[in-house]
Tab-separated table of C-alpha atoms in Angstrom:
chain	number	residue	atom	x	y	z
P	1082	UNK	CA	-28.338	-21.275	-4.113
P	1083	UNK	CA	-25.539	-18.854	-1.993
P	1084	UNK	CA	-28.205	-15.602	-2.091
P	1085	UNK	CA	-31.230	-16.930	-1.213
P	1086	UNK	CA	-30.412	-20.786	0.306
P	1087	UNK	CA	-32.390	-21.963	-2.334
P	1088	UNK	CA	-32.144	-25.761	-3.353
P	1089	UNK	CA	-30.544	-26.093	-7.168
P	1090	UNK	CA	-31.783	-29.575	-8.712
P	1091	UNK	CA	-33.880	-28.468	-11.588
P	1092	UNK	CA	-30.516	-27.983	-13.447
P	1093	UNK	CA	-30.385	-31.713	-13.505
P	1094	UNK	CA	-34.559	-32.513	-14.388
P	1095	UNK	CA	-33.438	-29.735	-16.924
P	1096	UNK	CA	-31.422	-31.773	-18.816
P	1097	UNK	CA	-33.153	-34.832	-18.368
P	1098	UNK	CA	-36.111	-33.349	-20.292
P	1099	UNK	CA	-34.743	-30.944	-22.762
P	1100	UNK	CA	-32.059	-33.447	-24.076
P	1101	UNK	CA	-29.332	-30.561	-23.866
P	1102	UNK	CA	-26.536	-30.056	-21.148
P	1103	UNK	CA	-27.455	-27.684	-18.185
P	1104	UNK	CA	-25.029	-25.614	-16.579
P	1105	UNK	CA	-25.693	-24.583	-12.605
P	1106	UNK	CA	-26.303	-20.716	-11.700
P	1107	UNK	CA	-23.201	-19.077	-10.526
P	1108	UNK	CA	-23.291	-18.154	-6.646
P	1109	UNK	CA	-24.077	-21.715	-6.029
P	1110	UNK	CA	-22.505	-24.087	-2.968
P	1111	UNK	CA	-22.791	-27.875	-2.044
P	1112	UNK	CA	-23.857	-28.030	1.639
P	1113	UNK	CA	-21.684	-31.050	3.332
P	1114	UNK	CA	-23.339	-32.718	5.957
P	1115	UNK	CA	-21.537	-30.440	8.829
P	1116	UNK	CA	-23.172	-27.512	7.300
P	1117	UNK	CA	-19.975	-25.981	5.925
P	1118	UNK	CA	-20.443	-24.388	2.028
P	1119	UNK	CA	-18.675	-25.370	-0.531
P	1120	UNK	CA	-18.475	-22.795	-3.234
P	1121	UNK	CA	-18.887	-25.005	-6.654
P	1122	UNK	CA	-19.884	-25.278	-10.326
P	1123	UNK	CA	-21.737	-27.705	-12.004
P	1124	UNK	CA	-23.313	-29.053	-15.072
P	1125	UNK	CA	-25.361	-32.473	-16.069
P	1126	UNK	CA	-25.328	-33.993	-19.366
P	1127	UNK	CA	-28.298	-36.257	-20.651
P	1128	UNK	CA	-27.289	-39.974	-21.523
P	1129	UNK	CA	-28.915	-41.752	-24.449
P	1130	UNK	CA	-29.104	-45.346	-25.186
P	1131	UNK	CA	-28.392	-46.598	-28.768
P	1132	UNK	CA	-31.972	-46.079	-29.635
P	1133	UNK	CA	-31.834	-42.361	-28.609
P	1134	UNK	CA	-33.742	-43.003	-25.591
P	1135	UNK	CA	-32.997	-40.819	-22.323
P	1136	UNK	CA	-31.421	-43.142	-19.596
P	1137	UNK	CA	-30.198	-40.927	-17.160
P	1138	UNK	CA	-27.598	-38.252	-16.835
P	1139	UNK	CA	-24.164	-37.599	-15.571
P	1140	UNK	CA	-23.621	-34.761	-13.050
P	1141	UNK	CA	-20.104	-32.980	-12.321
P	1142	UNK	CA	-19.497	-30.800	-9.512
P	1143	UNK	CA	-16.133	-28.605	-9.228
P	1144	UNK	CA	-14.584	-27.146	-6.274
P	1145	UNK	CA	-14.498	-23.302	-7.361
P	1146	UNK	CA	-13.039	-22.110	-4.351
P	1147	UNK	CA	-9.749	-20.715	-5.608
P	1148	UNK	CA	-11.286	-19.132	-8.345
P	1149	UNK	CA	-13.669	-17.538	-6.111
P	1150	UNK	CA	-10.721	-16.166	-4.057
P	1151	UNK	CA	-8.811	-15.090	-6.982
P	1152	UNK	CA	-11.978	-12.950	-7.653
P	1153	UNK	CA	-12.562	-11.503	-4.366
P	1154	UNK	CA	-8.791	-10.312	-4.297
P	1155	UNK	CA	-9.351	-8.783	-8.000
P	1156	UNK	CA	-12.596	-7.183	-6.529
P	1157	UNK	CA	-10.423	-6.247	-3.034
P	1158	UNK	CA	-7.187	-5.001	-5.035
P	1159	UNK	CA	-9.424	-2.463	-7.012
P	1160	UNK	CA	-11.056	-1.386	-4.233
P	1161	UNK	CA	-8.319	-0.298	-2.127
P	1162	UNK	CA	-6.128	0.557	-5.086
P	1163	UNK	CA	-9.354	3.169	-5.924
P	1164	UNK	CA	-9.105	4.543	-2.348
P	1165	UNK	CA	-5.379	5.203	-2.291
P	1166	UNK	CA	-5.431	6.613	-5.470
P	1167	UNK	CA	-8.469	8.809	-4.080
P	1168	UNK	CA	-6.017	10.058	-1.214
P	1169	UNK	CA	-4.811	13.812	-2.245
P	1170	UNK	CA	-0.874	13.141	-2.765
P	1171	UNK	CA	1.526	15.859	-1.954
P	1172	UNK	CA	3.971	14.681	-4.361
P	1173	UNK	CA	4.206	12.542	-7.437
P	1174	UNK	CA	7.055	10.660	-5.602
P	1175	UNK	CA	4.799	9.828	-2.664
P	1176	UNK	CA	2.023	8.951	-4.560
P	1177	UNK	CA	4.711	6.407	-6.880
P	1178	UNK	CA	5.980	4.999	-3.579
P	1179	UNK	CA	2.783	4.044	-2.544
P	1180	UNK	CA	1.636	2.310	-5.223
P	1181	UNK	CA	4.651	0.152	-5.703
P	1182	UNK	CA	3.886	-0.845	-2.214
P	1183	UNK	CA	0.439	-1.556	-2.876
P	1184	UNK	CA	1.291	-3.565	-5.998
P	1185	UNK	CA	3.903	-5.405	-4.138
P	1186	UNK	CA	1.764	-6.473	-1.101
P	1187	UNK	CA	-0.848	-7.835	-3.474
P	1188	UNK	CA	1.722	-9.655	-5.339
P	1189	UNK	CA	2.790	-11.215	-1.982
P	1190	UNK	CA	-0.700	-12.222	-0.776
P	1191	UNK	CA	-1.429	-13.423	-4.778
P	1192	UNK	CA	1.653	-16.153	-4.497
P	1193	UNK	CA	1.326	-17.293	-0.678
P	1194	UNK	CA	-2.071	-18.019	-1.388
P	1195	UNK	CA	-1.170	-19.844	-4.489
P	1196	UNK	CA	1.307	-21.879	-2.914
P	1197	UNK	CA	3.961	-20.829	-4.856
P	1198	UNK	CA	6.465	-19.215	-2.713
P	1199	UNK	CA	9.221	-20.967	-2.491
P	1200	UNK	CA	11.422	-21.435	0.772
P	1201	UNK	CA	15.083	-21.855	0.900
P	1202	UNK	CA	16.924	-21.477	4.013
P	1203	UNK	CA	20.488	-20.859	4.678
P	1204	UNK	CA	22.668	-21.323	8.254
P	1205	UNK	CA	21.889	-17.948	9.639
P	1206	UNK	CA	23.263	-16.451	13.023
P	1207	UNK	CA	20.367	-15.148	14.299
P	1208	UNK	CA	21.981	-12.478	16.322
P	1209	UNK	CA	24.179	-11.016	13.561
P	1210	UNK	CA	21.107	-11.390	11.860
P	1211	UNK	CA	18.834	-8.979	14.290
P	1212	UNK	CA	21.794	-6.733	14.281
P	1213	UNK	CA	21.536	-6.304	10.380
P	1214	UNK	CA	17.833	-5.879	9.957
P	1215	UNK	CA	17.807	-3.048	12.720
P	1216	UNK	CA	20.547	-1.350	10.754
P	1217	UNK	CA	18.007	-1.309	8.022
P	1218	UNK	CA	15.955	0.829	9.408
P	1219	UNK	CA	18.468	2.656	11.363
P	1220	UNK	CA	18.300	6.311	9.419
P	1221	UNK	CA	14.428	5.997	9.182
P	1222	UNK	CA	14.456	5.896	12.940
P	1223	UNK	CA	17.050	8.923	13.796
P	1224	UNK	CA	15.642	10.896	11.346
P	1225	UNK	CA	12.374	10.864	13.516
P	1226	UNK	CA	14.223	11.016	16.775
P	1227	UNK	CA	13.527	7.627	17.698
P	1228	UNK	CA	16.474	4.797	18.729
P	1229	UNK	CA	15.997	1.398	18.607
P	1230	UNK	CA	17.366	-0.836	21.170
P	1231	UNK	CA	18.560	-4.494	21.494
P	1232	UNK	CA	20.678	-5.615	24.269
P	1233	UNK	CA	22.593	-9.031	22.866
P	1234	UNK	CA	21.232	-11.972	25.261
P	1235	UNK	CA	23.281	-13.792	27.654
P	1236	UNK	CA	22.830	-16.986	25.716
P	1237	UNK	CA	24.599	-18.486	22.457
P	1238	UNK	CA	22.602	-19.795	19.700
P	1239	UNK	CA	23.153	-22.202	17.130
P	1240	UNK	CA	23.427	-21.547	13.277
P	1241	UNK	CA	19.630	-21.307	12.348
P	1242	UNK	CA	18.128	-22.858	8.888
P	1243	UNK	CA	16.207	-19.760	7.835
P	1244	UNK	CA	15.227	-18.074	4.541
P	1245	UNK	CA	16.446	-14.439	5.544
P	1246	UNK	CA	14.405	-12.520	2.722
P	1247	UNK	CA	10.759	-14.451	4.238
P	1248	UNK	CA	11.736	-13.820	8.311
P	1249	UNK	CA	13.157	-10.582	7.103
P	1250	UNK	CA	9.158	-9.175	6.126
P	1251	UNK	CA	8.017	-10.221	9.584
P	1252	UNK	CA	10.850	-8.712	11.639
P	1253	UNK	CA	11.050	-5.427	8.915
P	1254	UNK	CA	7.187	-4.913	9.249
P	1255	UNK	CA	6.991	-4.915	13.425
P	1256	UNK	CA	10.130	-2.651	13.208
P	1257	UNK	CA	8.551	0.097	10.809
P	1258	UNK	CA	5.402	0.058	12.679
P	1259	UNK	CA	7.222	0.293	16.127
P	1260	UNK	CA	9.013	3.905	14.351
P	1261	UNK	CA	5.902	4.467	12.396
P	1262	UNK	CA	3.382	4.277	15.472
P	1263	UNK	CA	5.834	5.558	18.104
P	1264	UNK	CA	6.646	8.942	16.402
P	1265	UNK	CA	4.116	11.948	18.563
P	1266	UNK	CA	5.101	9.364	21.920
P	1267	UNK	CA	7.053	10.954	24.538
P	1268	UNK	CA	9.329	7.837	25.144
P	1269	UNK	CA	10.752	7.637	21.871
P	1270	UNK	CA	12.542	4.087	21.892
P	1271	UNK	CA	11.933	0.570	20.498
P	1272	UNK	CA	13.302	-2.150	22.256
P	1273	UNK	CA	14.768	-6.177	19.942
P	1274	UNK	CA	14.683	-8.832	22.714
P	1275	UNK	CA	15.847	-12.196	21.575
P	1276	UNK	CA	15.095	-14.824	23.996
P	1277	UNK	CA	14.470	-18.854	23.710
P	1278	UNK	CA	13.239	-22.310	25.027
P	1279	UNK	CA	14.321	-25.418	24.683
P	1280	UNK	CA	12.562	-25.684	21.011
P	1281	UNK	CA	12.135	-22.388	19.862
P	1282	UNK	CA	13.539	-19.096	19.745
P	1283	UNK	CA	11.234	-15.368	19.195
P	1284	UNK	CA	12.335	-11.832	18.530
P	1285	UNK	CA	10.340	-9.222	20.069
P	1286	UNK	CA	10.185	-5.572	19.410
P	1287	UNK	CA	8.341	-3.334	21.673
P	1288	UNK	CA	7.485	-0.116	21.018
P	1289	UNK	CA	5.897	2.923	23.055
P	1290	UNK	CA	3.152	4.172	20.368
P	1291	UNK	CA	-0.582	4.609	20.233
P	1292	UNK	CA	-1.162	0.971	20.775
P	1293	UNK	CA	-3.685	-1.201	19.662
P	1294	UNK	CA	-7.872	-0.333	21.481
P	1295	UNK	CA	-8.993	-3.907	23.074
P	1296	UNK	CA	-12.168	-4.151	20.468
P	1297	UNK	CA	-9.666	-4.249	17.578
P	1298	UNK	CA	-7.156	-6.514	18.735
P	1299	UNK	CA	-8.773	-9.606	17.449
P	1300	UNK	CA	-9.113	-8.230	13.835
P	1301	UNK	CA	-5.759	-6.787	13.666
P	1302	UNK	CA	-4.353	-9.734	11.044
P	1303	UNK	CA	-7.048	-9.695	9.258
P	1304	UNK	CA	-6.555	-8.541	5.604
P	1305	UNK	CA	-7.191	-4.407	4.854
P	1306	UNK	CA	-7.922	-4.191	8.325
P	1307	UNK	CA	-6.519	-1.378	10.613
P	1308	UNK	CA	-7.400	-0.189	13.868
P	1309	UNK	CA	-9.327	3.280	14.364
P	1310	UNK	CA	-6.817	5.218	15.316
P	1311	UNK	CA	-4.227	4.353	13.449
P	1312	UNK	CA	-6.371	5.153	10.195
P	1313	UNK	CA	-6.029	8.963	12.286
P	1314	UNK	CA	-2.333	8.320	13.163
P	1315	UNK	CA	-1.359	7.349	9.416
P	1316	UNK	CA	-3.679	7.631	6.028
P	1317	UNK	CA	-1.313	6.121	4.314
P	1318	UNK	CA	-1.378	2.246	5.567
P	1319	UNK	CA	-3.596	-0.403	3.851
P	1320	UNK	CA	-3.821	-2.874	6.147
P	1321	UNK	CA	-2.156	-5.347	4.581
P	1322	UNK	CA	1.292	-5.794	6.356
P	1323	UNK	CA	0.207	-7.995	9.024
P	1324	UNK	CA	-1.647	-9.936	7.510
P	1325	UNK	CA	1.282	-10.880	5.386
P	1326	UNK	CA	3.348	-11.503	8.465
P	1327	UNK	CA	0.371	-13.777	9.711
P	1328	UNK	CA	0.788	-15.479	6.020
P	1329	UNK	CA	4.308	-15.807	6.363
P	1330	UNK	CA	4.472	-17.192	9.728
P	1331	UNK	CA	2.542	-19.190	9.122
P	1332	UNK	CA	3.891	-20.544	5.723
P	1333	UNK	CA	7.411	-21.403	7.645
P	1334	UNK	CA	5.756	-23.325	11.109
P	1335	UNK	CA	6.631	-19.935	12.688
P	1336	UNK	CA	4.257	-18.209	14.802
P	1337	UNK	CA	3.184	-14.582	15.595
P	1338	UNK	CA	1.304	-12.286	18.418
P	1339	UNK	CA	1.271	-9.234	19.987
P	1340	UNK	CA	0.687	-7.681	23.325
P	1341	UNK	CA	-0.974	-4.320	23.868
P	1342	UNK	CA	-2.589	-1.414	25.869
P	1343	UNK	CA	-3.925	1.918	23.727
P	1344	UNK	CA	-1.847	5.091	24.617
P	1345	UNK	CA	0.797	2.774	25.877
P	1346	UNK	CA	2.680	0.845	23.035
P	1347	UNK	CA	2.641	-2.701	21.480
P	1348	UNK	CA	4.948	-5.534	21.765
P	1349	UNK	CA	5.106	-7.955	18.570
P	1350	UNK	CA	6.606	-11.420	18.828
P	1351	UNK	CA	7.583	-13.669	16.293
P	1352	UNK	CA	8.368	-17.274	17.346
P	1353	UNK	CA	10.436	-19.809	14.797
P	1354	UNK	CA	11.725	-22.814	16.307
P	1355	UNK	CA	15.469	-23.731	16.942
P	1356	UNK	CA	15.197	-26.807	13.876
P	1357	UNK	CA	14.589	-23.880	11.740
P	1358	UNK	CA	12.673	-23.821	8.573
P	1359	UNK	CA	12.147	-26.661	5.446
P	1360	UNK	CA	12.773	-26.049	2.578
P	1361	UNK	CA	9.936	-25.715	-0.060
P	1362	UNK	CA	9.903	-25.601	-3.987
P	1363	UNK	CA	8.457	-22.601	-5.687
P	1364	UNK	CA	8.095	-20.481	-8.525
P	1365	UNK	CA	8.302	-17.225	-6.927
P	1366	UNK	CA	9.705	-15.001	-3.782
P	1367	UNK	CA	8.494	-12.227	-2.063
P	1368	UNK	CA	8.308	-8.882	-3.485
P	1369	UNK	CA	10.528	-6.335	-1.029
P	1370	UNK	CA	7.875	-4.174	0.820
P	1371	UNK	CA	9.635	-1.175	3.315
């Protein structure tokens, strides 16, 4: 029993004594030899000989990890949605926009975790692509009197197979956070850079914003987690963006990380192999979240 750690074997005995199929209670786990606990459902069905005498029973144990995760996601979705709906809305449009963003983020999590996301790489000029991504947020940055700087590197990259929609979610998340948390800073500049080594290229986004406190840094990519200073700076965040970003990076064979100091800013990094992404069949794309 997951809650009490009590061994659950009586359903087998009861199947034999009552001569009826018995099912295991909810919240059961199978404890592996290494101590790892696997969520399961189980049933025991009596077996009879030709004379109707009990000769044993068949026990079926099924891994229900996925079902548990779906239930957990439903609970989390209801919880975060309820919280967002309780938050005072200044206008109906703002409330509608916030809810659309939340729902799309939750759909993305579901699609990635279910393994249903397709990856469709196309040969991409990375430098031109970075410029286009900066252009996407330039207007918002200027409205907030922020500048985004990108200096072209002194090297060339071959065209890289890239699913632009997927990697856009990573870079746009970095850029939007740089804008979001730099509005109150004195140095109103976000710097985008491109570097490479023999195997990988890396895009970095450096801001001069509020930074991430040391105590929060190990949890920053967790689902629904928000740093304490971010909660005070922006009450509308959901804590989903960086979780999705990490999931996308893992899915396509990339890597993300950051360096940060509270009140001095953060630099996020996104790295991909120069060989690019591999094609993957699926029936879903990511919903655009901005």
